[in-house]
Short mmCIF file of N, CA and C in Angstrom, two decimals:
data_model
loop_
_atom_site.label_atom_id
_atom_site.label_comp_id
_atom_site.label_asym_id
_atom_site.label_seq_id
_atom_site.Cartn_x
_atom_site.Cartn_y
_atom_site.Cartn_z
N MET G 1 -18.30 17.69 -81.56
CA MET G 1 -16.66 17.11 -82.11
C MET G 1 -17.04 15.91 -83.08
N PRO G 2 -16.25 16.44 -84.30
CA PRO G 2 -15.83 14.97 -85.21
C PRO G 2 -15.17 14.02 -84.47
N ARG G 3 -15.06 12.98 -85.20
CA ARG G 3 -13.96 12.06 -84.24
C ARG G 3 -12.69 12.04 -84.83
N ILE G 4 -12.36 12.63 -85.79
CA ILE G 4 -11.04 13.14 -86.30
C ILE G 4 -11.11 14.59 -86.24
N PRO G 5 -9.93 15.32 -85.76
CA PRO G 5 -9.99 17.18 -85.41
C PRO G 5 -9.82 17.30 -86.98
N TYR G 6 -10.30 18.25 -87.40
CA TYR G 6 -10.40 18.99 -88.67
C TYR G 6 -9.55 19.37 -88.68
N VAL G 7 -8.95 19.92 -89.80
CA VAL G 7 -7.72 20.60 -90.47
C VAL G 7 -7.58 22.65 -90.18
N PRO G 8 -7.15 23.62 -89.63
CA PRO G 8 -7.19 25.02 -89.27
C PRO G 8 -8.49 25.12 -90.80
N ALA G 9 -9.25 26.23 -90.18
CA ALA G 9 -9.88 26.57 -91.29
C ALA G 9 -9.20 27.55 -91.91
N ASP G 10 -7.70 27.93 -91.41
CA ASP G 10 -7.13 29.32 -92.38
C ASP G 10 -5.71 28.27 -93.35
N ILE G 11 -6.11 27.09 -93.36
CA ILE G 11 -4.78 26.12 -93.91
C ILE G 11 -4.64 26.28 -95.32
N ALA G 12 -3.52 26.56 -95.89
CA ALA G 12 -2.79 27.06 -96.68
C ALA G 12 -2.43 25.98 -97.69
N GLU G 13 -1.71 25.09 -97.10
CA GLU G 13 -1.11 24.03 -98.30
C GLU G 13 -1.89 22.83 -97.86
N PRO G 14 -1.62 21.96 -98.90
CA PRO G 14 -1.09 22.44 -99.85
C PRO G 14 -1.83 23.01 -101.11
N ARG G 15 -1.34 24.28 -101.42
CA ARG G 15 -1.63 25.50 -101.68
C ARG G 15 -2.45 24.63 -103.19
N GLU G 16 -2.53 24.72 -104.22
CA GLU G 16 -2.90 24.13 -105.16
C GLU G 16 -4.51 23.13 -104.99
N ILE G 17 -4.41 22.69 -103.61
CA ILE G 17 -5.88 21.70 -103.53
C ILE G 17 -6.40 22.83 -102.68
N VAL G 18 -6.08 23.24 -101.49
CA VAL G 18 -6.69 24.32 -100.73
C VAL G 18 -7.36 25.25 -101.71
N ASP G 19 -6.46 25.73 -102.71
CA ASP G 19 -7.05 26.76 -103.49
C ASP G 19 -8.35 26.48 -104.63
N ALA G 20 -8.35 25.17 -105.24
CA ALA G 20 -9.33 24.64 -105.54
C ALA G 20 -10.54 24.26 -105.21
N ILE G 21 -10.52 23.94 -103.87
CA ILE G 21 -11.67 23.74 -102.64
C ILE G 21 -11.99 25.29 -102.74
N ARG G 22 -11.21 25.85 -102.21
CA ARG G 22 -12.02 27.30 -102.02
C ARG G 22 -12.69 28.26 -103.05
N ALA G 23 -12.33 28.10 -104.18
CA ALA G 23 -12.18 28.50 -105.73
C ALA G 23 -13.79 27.70 -105.57
N ARG G 24 -14.09 26.54 -105.45
CA ARG G 24 -15.49 26.08 -105.83
C ARG G 24 -16.45 26.04 -104.52
N ARG G 25 -16.29 26.36 -103.25
CA ARG G 25 -16.71 27.02 -102.58
C ARG G 25 -16.59 28.74 -102.36
N GLY G 26 -16.23 29.42 -103.16
CA GLY G 26 -16.82 30.68 -103.03
C GLY G 26 -15.80 31.43 -101.73
N GLY G 27 -14.45 30.89 -101.81
CA GLY G 27 -13.63 31.27 -100.89
C GLY G 27 -13.37 30.78 -99.53
N THR G 28 -14.21 29.83 -99.22
CA THR G 28 -14.21 29.28 -97.57
C THR G 28 -13.78 27.61 -97.72
N LEU G 29 -13.67 27.47 -96.79
CA LEU G 29 -13.75 25.83 -96.39
C LEU G 29 -14.97 25.28 -95.53
N LEU G 30 -15.81 24.69 -96.00
CA LEU G 30 -16.57 24.01 -94.83
C LEU G 30 -16.08 22.92 -94.08
N ASP G 31 -16.77 22.60 -93.21
CA ASP G 31 -15.90 21.75 -92.25
C ASP G 31 -15.84 20.35 -92.68
N LEU G 32 -16.82 19.89 -94.23
CA LEU G 32 -16.31 18.64 -94.63
C LEU G 32 -15.10 18.97 -95.49
N ASP G 33 -14.73 20.01 -95.85
CA ASP G 33 -13.49 20.11 -96.82
C ASP G 33 -12.42 20.12 -95.44
N ARG G 34 -12.81 20.52 -94.27
CA ARG G 34 -11.42 21.06 -93.24
C ARG G 34 -11.37 19.17 -93.25
N MET G 35 -12.45 18.31 -92.55
CA MET G 35 -12.09 16.96 -92.44
C MET G 35 -11.09 16.19 -93.82
N LEU G 36 -11.82 16.10 -94.77
CA LEU G 36 -11.23 15.72 -95.97
C LEU G 36 -9.86 16.25 -96.45
N LEU G 37 -9.35 17.48 -96.03
CA LEU G 37 -8.23 17.80 -96.06
C LEU G 37 -7.22 17.33 -94.90
N ASN G 38 -7.66 15.89 -94.17
CA ASN G 38 -6.60 15.38 -93.23
C ASN G 38 -5.56 14.21 -94.41
N SER G 39 -6.20 14.23 -95.98
CA SER G 39 -5.78 13.60 -96.56
C SER G 39 -5.83 14.38 -97.85
N PRO G 40 -5.09 15.21 -98.61
CA PRO G 40 -4.84 16.03 -99.67
C PRO G 40 -5.46 15.60 -100.90
N ALA G 41 -4.93 14.20 -100.91
CA ALA G 41 -5.06 13.31 -101.96
C ALA G 41 -6.94 12.93 -102.19
N LEU G 42 -7.20 12.81 -101.34
CA LEU G 42 -8.78 12.48 -100.85
C LEU G 42 -9.37 13.84 -101.57
N ALA G 43 -9.03 15.10 -100.81
CA ALA G 43 -9.51 15.97 -100.83
C ALA G 43 -9.69 16.62 -102.54
N ALA G 44 -8.43 16.32 -102.91
CA ALA G 44 -8.81 16.59 -104.62
C ALA G 44 -9.52 16.27 -105.25
N GLY G 45 -9.52 14.87 -104.94
CA GLY G 45 -10.30 14.05 -106.20
C GLY G 45 -11.52 14.12 -105.91
N TRP G 46 -12.07 14.32 -104.67
CA TRP G 46 -13.66 14.52 -103.95
C TRP G 46 -14.05 15.80 -104.42
N ASN G 47 -13.19 16.48 -104.87
CA ASN G 47 -13.16 18.21 -104.90
C ASN G 47 -13.42 18.20 -106.29
N THR G 48 -12.72 17.48 -107.22
CA THR G 48 -13.27 17.64 -108.76
C THR G 48 -14.55 16.69 -109.30
N TYR G 49 -14.58 15.68 -108.38
CA TYR G 49 -15.66 14.87 -108.51
C TYR G 49 -17.14 15.13 -108.21
N LEU G 50 -17.18 15.86 -106.99
CA LEU G 50 -18.41 16.05 -106.58
C LEU G 50 -18.72 17.59 -106.96
N GLY G 51 -17.55 18.05 -107.90
CA GLY G 51 -17.95 19.02 -108.57
C GLY G 51 -18.42 19.27 -109.63
N ALA G 52 -18.02 18.37 -110.37
CA ALA G 52 -18.92 17.66 -111.58
C ALA G 52 -20.18 17.12 -111.46
N VAL G 53 -20.49 16.50 -109.99
CA VAL G 53 -21.55 16.07 -110.19
C VAL G 53 -22.64 17.14 -109.88
N ARG G 54 -22.39 18.29 -108.88
CA ARG G 54 -23.07 19.34 -108.51
C ARG G 54 -23.62 20.14 -109.90
N THR G 55 -22.10 20.26 -110.61
CA THR G 55 -22.28 21.37 -111.67
C THR G 55 -22.49 21.01 -112.94
N GLN G 56 -21.77 19.76 -113.64
CA GLN G 56 -21.86 19.98 -114.59
C GLN G 56 -22.55 18.75 -115.57
N LEU G 57 -23.63 18.18 -114.87
CA LEU G 57 -24.40 17.28 -115.60
C LEU G 57 -25.44 17.85 -115.55
N THR G 58 -26.24 17.29 -116.71
CA THR G 58 -27.61 17.58 -117.18
C THR G 58 -29.06 17.48 -116.31
N LEU G 59 -28.83 16.71 -115.59
CA LEU G 59 -29.64 16.17 -114.56
C LEU G 59 -30.49 17.64 -113.97
N SER G 60 -31.66 18.12 -113.81
CA SER G 60 -32.30 18.92 -113.49
C SER G 60 -31.79 19.23 -111.92
N PRO G 61 -31.51 20.35 -111.74
CA PRO G 61 -30.86 20.98 -110.36
C PRO G 61 -32.17 20.19 -109.44
N LYS G 62 -33.04 20.62 -109.88
CA LYS G 62 -34.37 20.46 -108.64
C LYS G 62 -34.31 18.67 -108.54
N LEU G 63 -34.42 17.94 -109.25
CA LEU G 63 -34.09 16.67 -109.09
C LEU G 63 -33.03 16.24 -108.61
N ARG G 64 -31.90 16.75 -108.42
CA ARG G 64 -30.64 16.40 -108.28
C ARG G 64 -30.79 16.80 -106.77
N GLU G 65 -31.28 17.92 -106.53
CA GLU G 65 -31.51 18.21 -104.61
C GLU G 65 -32.49 17.35 -104.12
N LEU G 66 -33.38 17.04 -105.04
CA LEU G 66 -34.38 16.56 -104.23
C LEU G 66 -33.87 15.22 -103.64
N ALA G 67 -33.06 14.09 -104.77
CA ALA G 67 -32.41 13.31 -104.19
C ALA G 67 -31.42 13.26 -103.10
N ILE G 68 -30.14 14.62 -103.17
CA ILE G 68 -29.55 14.14 -101.93
C ILE G 68 -30.02 14.68 -100.95
N CYS G 69 -31.19 15.71 -100.69
CA CYS G 69 -31.74 15.68 -99.92
C CYS G 69 -32.37 14.43 -99.33
N GLY G 70 -32.95 13.62 -100.15
CA GLY G 70 -33.54 11.99 -99.29
C GLY G 70 -32.39 11.94 -98.91
N VAL G 71 -31.98 11.49 -99.72
CA VAL G 71 -30.17 10.69 -98.88
C VAL G 71 -29.85 11.38 -97.65
N ALA G 72 -29.59 12.25 -97.59
CA ALA G 72 -29.42 12.84 -96.15
C ALA G 72 -30.59 12.27 -94.88
N ILE G 73 -31.81 12.64 -95.40
CA ILE G 73 -32.74 12.52 -94.68
C ILE G 73 -32.78 10.64 -93.94
N LEU G 74 -32.82 9.65 -95.23
CA LEU G 74 -32.93 8.86 -95.05
C LEU G 74 -31.34 8.31 -94.18
N ASN G 75 -30.51 9.04 -94.35
CA ASN G 75 -29.09 8.19 -93.55
C ASN G 75 -29.14 8.98 -92.25
N ARG G 76 -29.74 9.98 -91.59
CA ARG G 76 -29.32 10.59 -90.96
C ARG G 76 -28.29 11.98 -91.02
N ALA G 77 -27.78 12.67 -92.10
CA ALA G 77 -26.87 13.35 -92.24
C ALA G 77 -27.43 14.88 -92.21
N GLU G 78 -27.86 15.27 -91.55
CA GLU G 78 -28.59 16.45 -90.67
C GLU G 78 -27.49 17.80 -91.53
N TYR G 79 -25.93 17.24 -91.66
CA TYR G 79 -25.19 18.60 -91.85
C TYR G 79 -25.33 18.33 -93.66
N GLU G 80 -25.44 17.20 -94.29
CA GLU G 80 -25.60 17.47 -95.61
C GLU G 80 -27.29 18.03 -96.05
N PHE G 81 -28.19 17.45 -95.11
CA PHE G 81 -29.62 17.89 -95.79
C PHE G 81 -29.79 19.85 -95.42
N LYS G 82 -28.58 20.18 -94.27
CA LYS G 82 -28.56 21.64 -94.28
C LYS G 82 -28.10 22.65 -95.60
N GLN G 83 -26.66 21.71 -95.76
CA GLN G 83 -26.00 22.40 -96.92
C GLN G 83 -27.05 22.18 -97.96
N HIS G 84 -27.80 21.03 -98.61
CA HIS G 84 -28.19 21.34 -100.07
C HIS G 84 -29.92 21.77 -99.64
N SER G 85 -30.64 22.31 -98.84
CA SER G 85 -31.68 22.64 -98.75
C SER G 85 -31.58 23.80 -99.24
N PRO G 86 -31.44 24.64 -99.33
CA PRO G 86 -30.81 25.94 -100.28
C PRO G 86 -31.03 26.01 -101.68
N HIS G 87 -29.96 24.72 -101.62
CA HIS G 87 -29.85 24.40 -103.46
C HIS G 87 -31.28 23.77 -103.88
N PHE G 88 -31.93 23.09 -102.82
CA PHE G 88 -33.19 22.64 -103.46
C PHE G 88 -34.10 23.75 -103.72
N LEU G 89 -33.96 25.01 -102.89
CA LEU G 89 -35.19 25.61 -103.09
C LEU G 89 -34.67 26.51 -104.12
N LYS G 90 -33.97 26.87 -104.34
CA LYS G 90 -33.40 27.46 -105.64
C LYS G 90 -33.06 26.73 -106.85
N GLY G 91 -33.61 25.29 -106.81
CA GLY G 91 -33.68 24.83 -108.42
C GLY G 91 -35.17 24.44 -108.20
N GLY G 92 -36.26 25.19 -107.59
CA GLY G 92 -37.16 25.33 -107.71
C GLY G 92 -38.07 24.44 -106.94
N GLY G 93 -37.66 23.81 -106.02
CA GLY G 93 -38.43 22.92 -105.00
C GLY G 93 -39.27 24.42 -103.81
N THR G 94 -40.09 23.94 -103.51
CA THR G 94 -40.80 24.87 -102.22
C THR G 94 -40.77 24.71 -100.96
N PRO G 95 -41.04 25.68 -99.71
CA PRO G 95 -40.86 25.55 -98.85
C PRO G 95 -41.46 24.26 -98.14
N ALA G 96 -42.55 24.68 -98.46
CA ALA G 96 -43.76 23.64 -98.13
C ALA G 96 -42.80 21.71 -98.54
N GLN G 97 -42.42 21.70 -99.98
CA GLN G 97 -41.90 20.50 -100.53
C GLN G 97 -40.51 20.21 -99.50
N LEU G 98 -40.09 21.16 -98.85
CA LEU G 98 -38.37 20.88 -98.17
C LEU G 98 -39.20 20.40 -97.16
N GLU G 99 -40.08 20.83 -96.51
CA GLU G 99 -40.58 20.22 -94.99
C GLU G 99 -41.28 18.94 -94.95
N ALA G 100 -41.42 18.71 -96.11
CA ALA G 100 -42.60 17.23 -96.10
C ALA G 100 -41.05 16.35 -96.28
N LEU G 101 -39.96 16.65 -97.12
CA LEU G 101 -38.62 15.72 -97.44
C LEU G 101 -38.36 15.16 -96.21
N ARG G 102 -38.51 16.13 -95.15
CA ARG G 102 -38.22 15.30 -93.52
C ARG G 102 -38.91 13.59 -93.02
N GLU G 103 -39.81 13.89 -93.76
CA GLU G 103 -40.18 12.71 -93.53
C GLU G 103 -40.48 11.98 -95.48
N PHE G 104 -39.36 11.68 -95.11
CA PHE G 104 -38.97 10.99 -96.86
C PHE G 104 -40.07 9.69 -97.41
N GLU G 105 -39.68 8.99 -96.81
CA GLU G 105 -40.55 8.01 -97.31
C GLU G 105 -41.90 8.21 -97.37
N ARG G 106 -42.70 9.12 -96.71
CA ARG G 106 -43.76 9.17 -97.34
C ARG G 106 -43.78 10.40 -98.05
N ALA G 107 -42.80 11.41 -98.52
CA ALA G 107 -43.22 12.36 -99.68
C ALA G 107 -42.86 11.25 -101.23
N SER G 108 -43.24 9.86 -101.17
CA SER G 108 -43.05 9.48 -102.14
C SER G 108 -44.98 9.38 -102.72
N SER G 109 -45.44 9.79 -101.53
CA SER G 109 -46.69 9.66 -102.06
C SER G 109 -47.87 10.90 -101.90
N SER G 110 -46.67 12.13 -101.70
CA SER G 110 -47.64 13.28 -101.08
C SER G 110 -48.08 13.99 -102.64
N THR G 111 -49.03 14.54 -102.25
CA THR G 111 -49.44 15.79 -103.79
C THR G 111 -48.48 16.91 -103.44
N LEU G 112 -47.87 17.04 -103.11
CA LEU G 112 -46.76 18.01 -103.30
C LEU G 112 -45.61 18.22 -104.02
N PHE G 113 -45.76 16.65 -104.46
CA PHE G 113 -44.83 16.53 -105.55
C PHE G 113 -45.09 16.03 -106.72
N ASP G 114 -44.50 16.28 -108.00
CA ASP G 114 -45.32 15.70 -109.31
C ASP G 114 -44.92 14.39 -109.29
N ALA G 115 -44.89 13.77 -110.44
CA ALA G 115 -45.09 12.23 -110.72
C ALA G 115 -43.42 12.07 -111.05
N SER G 116 -42.99 13.16 -111.43
CA SER G 116 -41.32 12.96 -111.59
C SER G 116 -40.42 12.86 -110.19
N GLU G 117 -41.01 14.13 -109.55
CA GLU G 117 -40.48 13.75 -108.37
C GLU G 117 -40.83 12.37 -107.10
N ARG G 118 -42.13 12.45 -107.47
CA ARG G 118 -42.40 11.16 -106.46
C ARG G 118 -41.33 9.62 -107.16
N ALA G 119 -41.16 10.16 -108.32
CA ALA G 119 -40.73 8.79 -109.02
C ALA G 119 -39.01 8.76 -108.62
N VAL G 120 -38.33 9.52 -108.46
CA VAL G 120 -36.93 10.24 -108.17
C VAL G 120 -37.22 9.51 -106.31
N ILE G 121 -38.05 9.92 -105.91
CA ILE G 121 -38.36 9.71 -104.14
C ILE G 121 -37.85 8.45 -104.05
N ARG G 122 -38.88 7.09 -104.83
CA ARG G 122 -38.95 6.16 -104.86
C ARG G 122 -37.67 5.26 -104.87
N LEU G 123 -37.05 5.86 -106.11
CA LEU G 123 -35.54 5.27 -106.87
C LEU G 123 -34.92 5.56 -105.18
N THR G 124 -34.79 6.99 -104.92
CA THR G 124 -33.79 7.17 -104.11
C THR G 124 -33.60 6.32 -102.72
N ILE G 125 -35.16 5.64 -102.19
CA ILE G 125 -35.40 5.25 -101.44
C ILE G 125 -35.06 3.67 -101.54
N GLU G 126 -35.09 3.36 -102.61
CA GLU G 126 -34.54 1.70 -102.75
C GLU G 126 -33.16 1.78 -103.25
N MET G 127 -32.65 3.11 -103.58
CA MET G 127 -31.03 2.81 -103.95
C MET G 127 -30.31 3.00 -102.17
N THR G 128 -30.84 3.62 -101.41
CA THR G 128 -30.55 4.18 -100.26
C THR G 128 -30.29 3.16 -99.31
N ARG G 129 -31.83 2.58 -98.82
CA ARG G 129 -32.17 1.83 -98.20
C ARG G 129 -31.79 -0.16 -98.66
N ASN G 130 -32.06 -0.44 -99.92
CA ASN G 130 -32.14 -1.57 -100.27
C ASN G 130 -30.85 -1.56 -101.00
N VAL G 131 -30.35 -0.48 -101.71
CA VAL G 131 -28.82 -1.10 -102.86
C VAL G 131 -29.39 -1.24 -104.55
N GLU G 132 -29.96 -2.30 -103.82
CA GLU G 132 -30.96 -2.80 -105.14
C GLU G 132 -32.56 -2.51 -105.62
N VAL G 133 -32.41 -2.35 -106.86
CA VAL G 133 -33.60 -1.23 -107.39
C VAL G 133 -34.70 -2.38 -108.19
N ARG G 134 -35.89 -2.16 -107.46
CA ARG G 134 -36.82 -2.93 -108.24
C ARG G 134 -37.23 -2.59 -109.81
N ASP G 135 -37.30 -3.29 -110.87
CA ASP G 135 -37.57 -3.22 -111.96
C ASP G 135 -38.68 -2.03 -112.55
N GLU G 136 -39.61 -2.32 -110.95
CA GLU G 136 -40.45 -1.02 -111.63
C GLU G 136 -40.35 0.13 -111.23
N THR G 137 -39.59 0.21 -110.16
CA THR G 137 -39.21 1.64 -109.96
C THR G 137 -38.05 2.44 -110.55
N PHE G 138 -37.54 1.24 -110.99
CA PHE G 138 -36.28 1.91 -112.03
C PHE G 138 -36.95 2.50 -113.22
N ALA G 139 -37.83 1.65 -113.99
CA ALA G 139 -38.76 1.99 -115.36
C ALA G 139 -39.66 2.90 -114.85
N ALA G 140 -40.08 3.52 -113.50
CA ALA G 140 -40.63 4.56 -113.34
C ALA G 140 -40.49 5.84 -113.79
N ALA G 141 -38.93 5.47 -112.71
CA ALA G 141 -37.85 6.88 -112.82
C ALA G 141 -37.35 6.79 -114.48
N ALA G 142 -37.07 5.75 -115.12
CA ALA G 142 -36.60 6.45 -116.16
C ALA G 142 -37.20 6.83 -117.32
N LYS G 143 -39.00 6.35 -116.96
CA LYS G 143 -40.14 7.09 -118.02
C LYS G 143 -40.03 8.46 -117.74
N VAL G 144 -39.92 9.04 -116.32
CA VAL G 144 -40.28 10.31 -116.67
C VAL G 144 -39.06 11.37 -116.67
N ILE G 145 -37.40 10.70 -116.83
CA ILE G 145 -36.17 11.49 -116.50
C ILE G 145 -36.15 11.70 -118.09
N ALA G 146 -35.77 12.63 -118.24
CA ALA G 146 -35.57 13.58 -119.71
C ALA G 146 -34.92 12.55 -121.00
N SER G 147 -34.12 11.87 -120.44
CA SER G 147 -33.04 11.16 -121.22
C SER G 147 -32.07 10.00 -120.01
N GLU G 148 -31.68 9.10 -121.22
CA GLU G 148 -30.87 8.28 -120.80
C GLU G 148 -29.18 8.44 -119.53
N GLN G 149 -28.89 9.75 -120.31
CA GLN G 149 -27.88 10.33 -119.85
C GLN G 149 -28.37 10.93 -118.26
N ALA G 150 -29.52 11.40 -118.36
CA ALA G 150 -29.67 12.49 -117.06
C ALA G 150 -30.09 11.09 -116.25
N MET G 151 -30.88 9.88 -116.57
CA MET G 151 -31.26 8.76 -115.62
C MET G 151 -29.85 7.84 -114.90
N VAL G 152 -28.55 8.38 -115.51
CA VAL G 152 -27.51 7.91 -115.49
C VAL G 152 -27.11 8.53 -114.17
N GLU G 153 -27.15 9.80 -114.43
CA GLU G 153 -26.77 11.00 -113.89
C GLU G 153 -27.35 10.86 -112.13
N LEU G 154 -28.86 10.61 -112.83
CA LEU G 154 -29.65 10.61 -110.86
C LEU G 154 -29.40 9.26 -109.85
N VAL G 155 -28.77 8.03 -110.78
CA VAL G 155 -28.54 7.29 -110.26
C VAL G 155 -27.13 7.56 -109.40
N ALA G 156 -26.02 8.01 -110.29
CA ALA G 156 -24.74 8.20 -110.22
C ALA G 156 -24.81 9.67 -108.68
N THR G 157 -25.70 10.12 -108.78
CA THR G 157 -25.81 11.24 -107.67
C THR G 157 -26.51 10.67 -106.90
N ILE G 158 -27.20 9.98 -106.82
CA ILE G 158 -28.01 8.98 -105.38
C ILE G 158 -26.98 8.16 -104.89
N ALA G 159 -25.99 7.41 -105.61
CA ALA G 159 -24.84 6.72 -105.02
C ALA G 159 -23.97 7.56 -104.42
N THR G 160 -23.80 8.89 -104.81
CA THR G 160 -22.73 9.35 -104.77
C THR G 160 -22.85 10.35 -103.48
N TYR G 161 -23.91 10.61 -103.19
CA TYR G 161 -24.72 11.27 -101.88
C TYR G 161 -24.58 10.58 -100.60
N ASN G 162 -24.96 9.23 -101.08
CA ASN G 162 -24.93 8.20 -99.98
C ASN G 162 -23.37 8.00 -99.41
N MET G 163 -23.00 8.19 -100.49
CA MET G 163 -21.20 8.16 -100.05
C MET G 163 -20.96 9.28 -99.19
N VAL G 164 -21.19 10.57 -99.92
CA VAL G 164 -20.97 11.45 -98.84
C VAL G 164 -21.92 11.70 -97.40
N SER G 165 -22.86 11.24 -96.99
CA SER G 165 -23.51 11.02 -96.16
C SER G 165 -22.45 9.82 -94.77
N ARG G 166 -22.66 8.82 -95.65
CA ARG G 166 -21.88 7.62 -94.96
C ARG G 166 -20.53 8.46 -94.32
N PHE G 167 -19.78 9.36 -95.21
CA PHE G 167 -18.81 9.92 -94.39
C PHE G 167 -18.92 10.90 -93.51
N LEU G 168 -20.08 11.52 -93.55
CA LEU G 168 -20.65 12.66 -92.62
C LEU G 168 -21.13 12.03 -91.45
N VAL G 169 -21.72 10.69 -91.83
CA VAL G 169 -22.07 10.67 -90.28
C VAL G 169 -21.00 9.49 -89.50
N ALA G 170 -20.56 8.54 -90.00
CA ALA G 170 -19.04 8.34 -89.95
C ALA G 170 -18.31 8.89 -88.90
N LEU G 171 -17.81 9.67 -89.78
CA LEU G 171 -16.99 11.03 -88.58
C LEU G 171 -17.22 11.76 -88.08
N ASP G 172 -18.43 11.97 -87.69
CA ASP G 172 -19.22 12.96 -86.54
C ASP G 172 -19.48 13.82 -86.63
N ILE G 173 -19.49 14.25 -88.06
CA ILE G 173 -19.81 15.69 -88.81
C ILE G 173 -21.13 16.63 -88.69
N HIS G 174 -21.72 17.11 -87.72
CA HIS G 174 -22.88 17.68 -87.77
C HIS G 174 -22.73 19.23 -88.28
N ALA G 175 -24.06 19.70 -88.36
CA ALA G 175 -24.27 21.03 -89.03
C ALA G 175 -24.33 21.47 -87.87
N ARG G 176 -23.55 22.79 -87.69
CA ARG G 176 -23.87 23.82 -86.85
C ARG G 176 -25.16 24.64 -86.69
N THR G 177 -25.72 24.84 -85.47
CA THR G 177 -26.94 25.39 -85.41
C THR G 177 -26.51 26.96 -84.93
#
């Protein structure tokens, strides 16, 4: 059980916020949403911001989901990993790559991943473990990412999903089996 109770799954108010979250989620509320709705203002901002990160950036969906899944594994946020695994596969990741992500730090040298993917893995590790990123790690990622815009988006995605995973872990929100 989470450390703070979820709001009811059939919550209807505040209607504008609940409806916006349901619209982004295809009609349902995830446990994450039900926790966030303990603070409607937080839930509204989160929904808008995470919606943009997930659907409005130029960053490749595969690299975005690779970074998100990596953050989830590094921070032991199984809920996040389970939510994003299907998106990684849909973005072009393979089942073998997905399995390799379970040992994320070893994945940075795996031949299952190409040079751009390995650079994203290394950047994700450094941002998540150390916060500070070595110049050579940043340069390697910037070399393989399509543009400065996409690089900013990658860094923001890694930072954002570190926030998400820390929220999930601190509140003890787990993936249901």
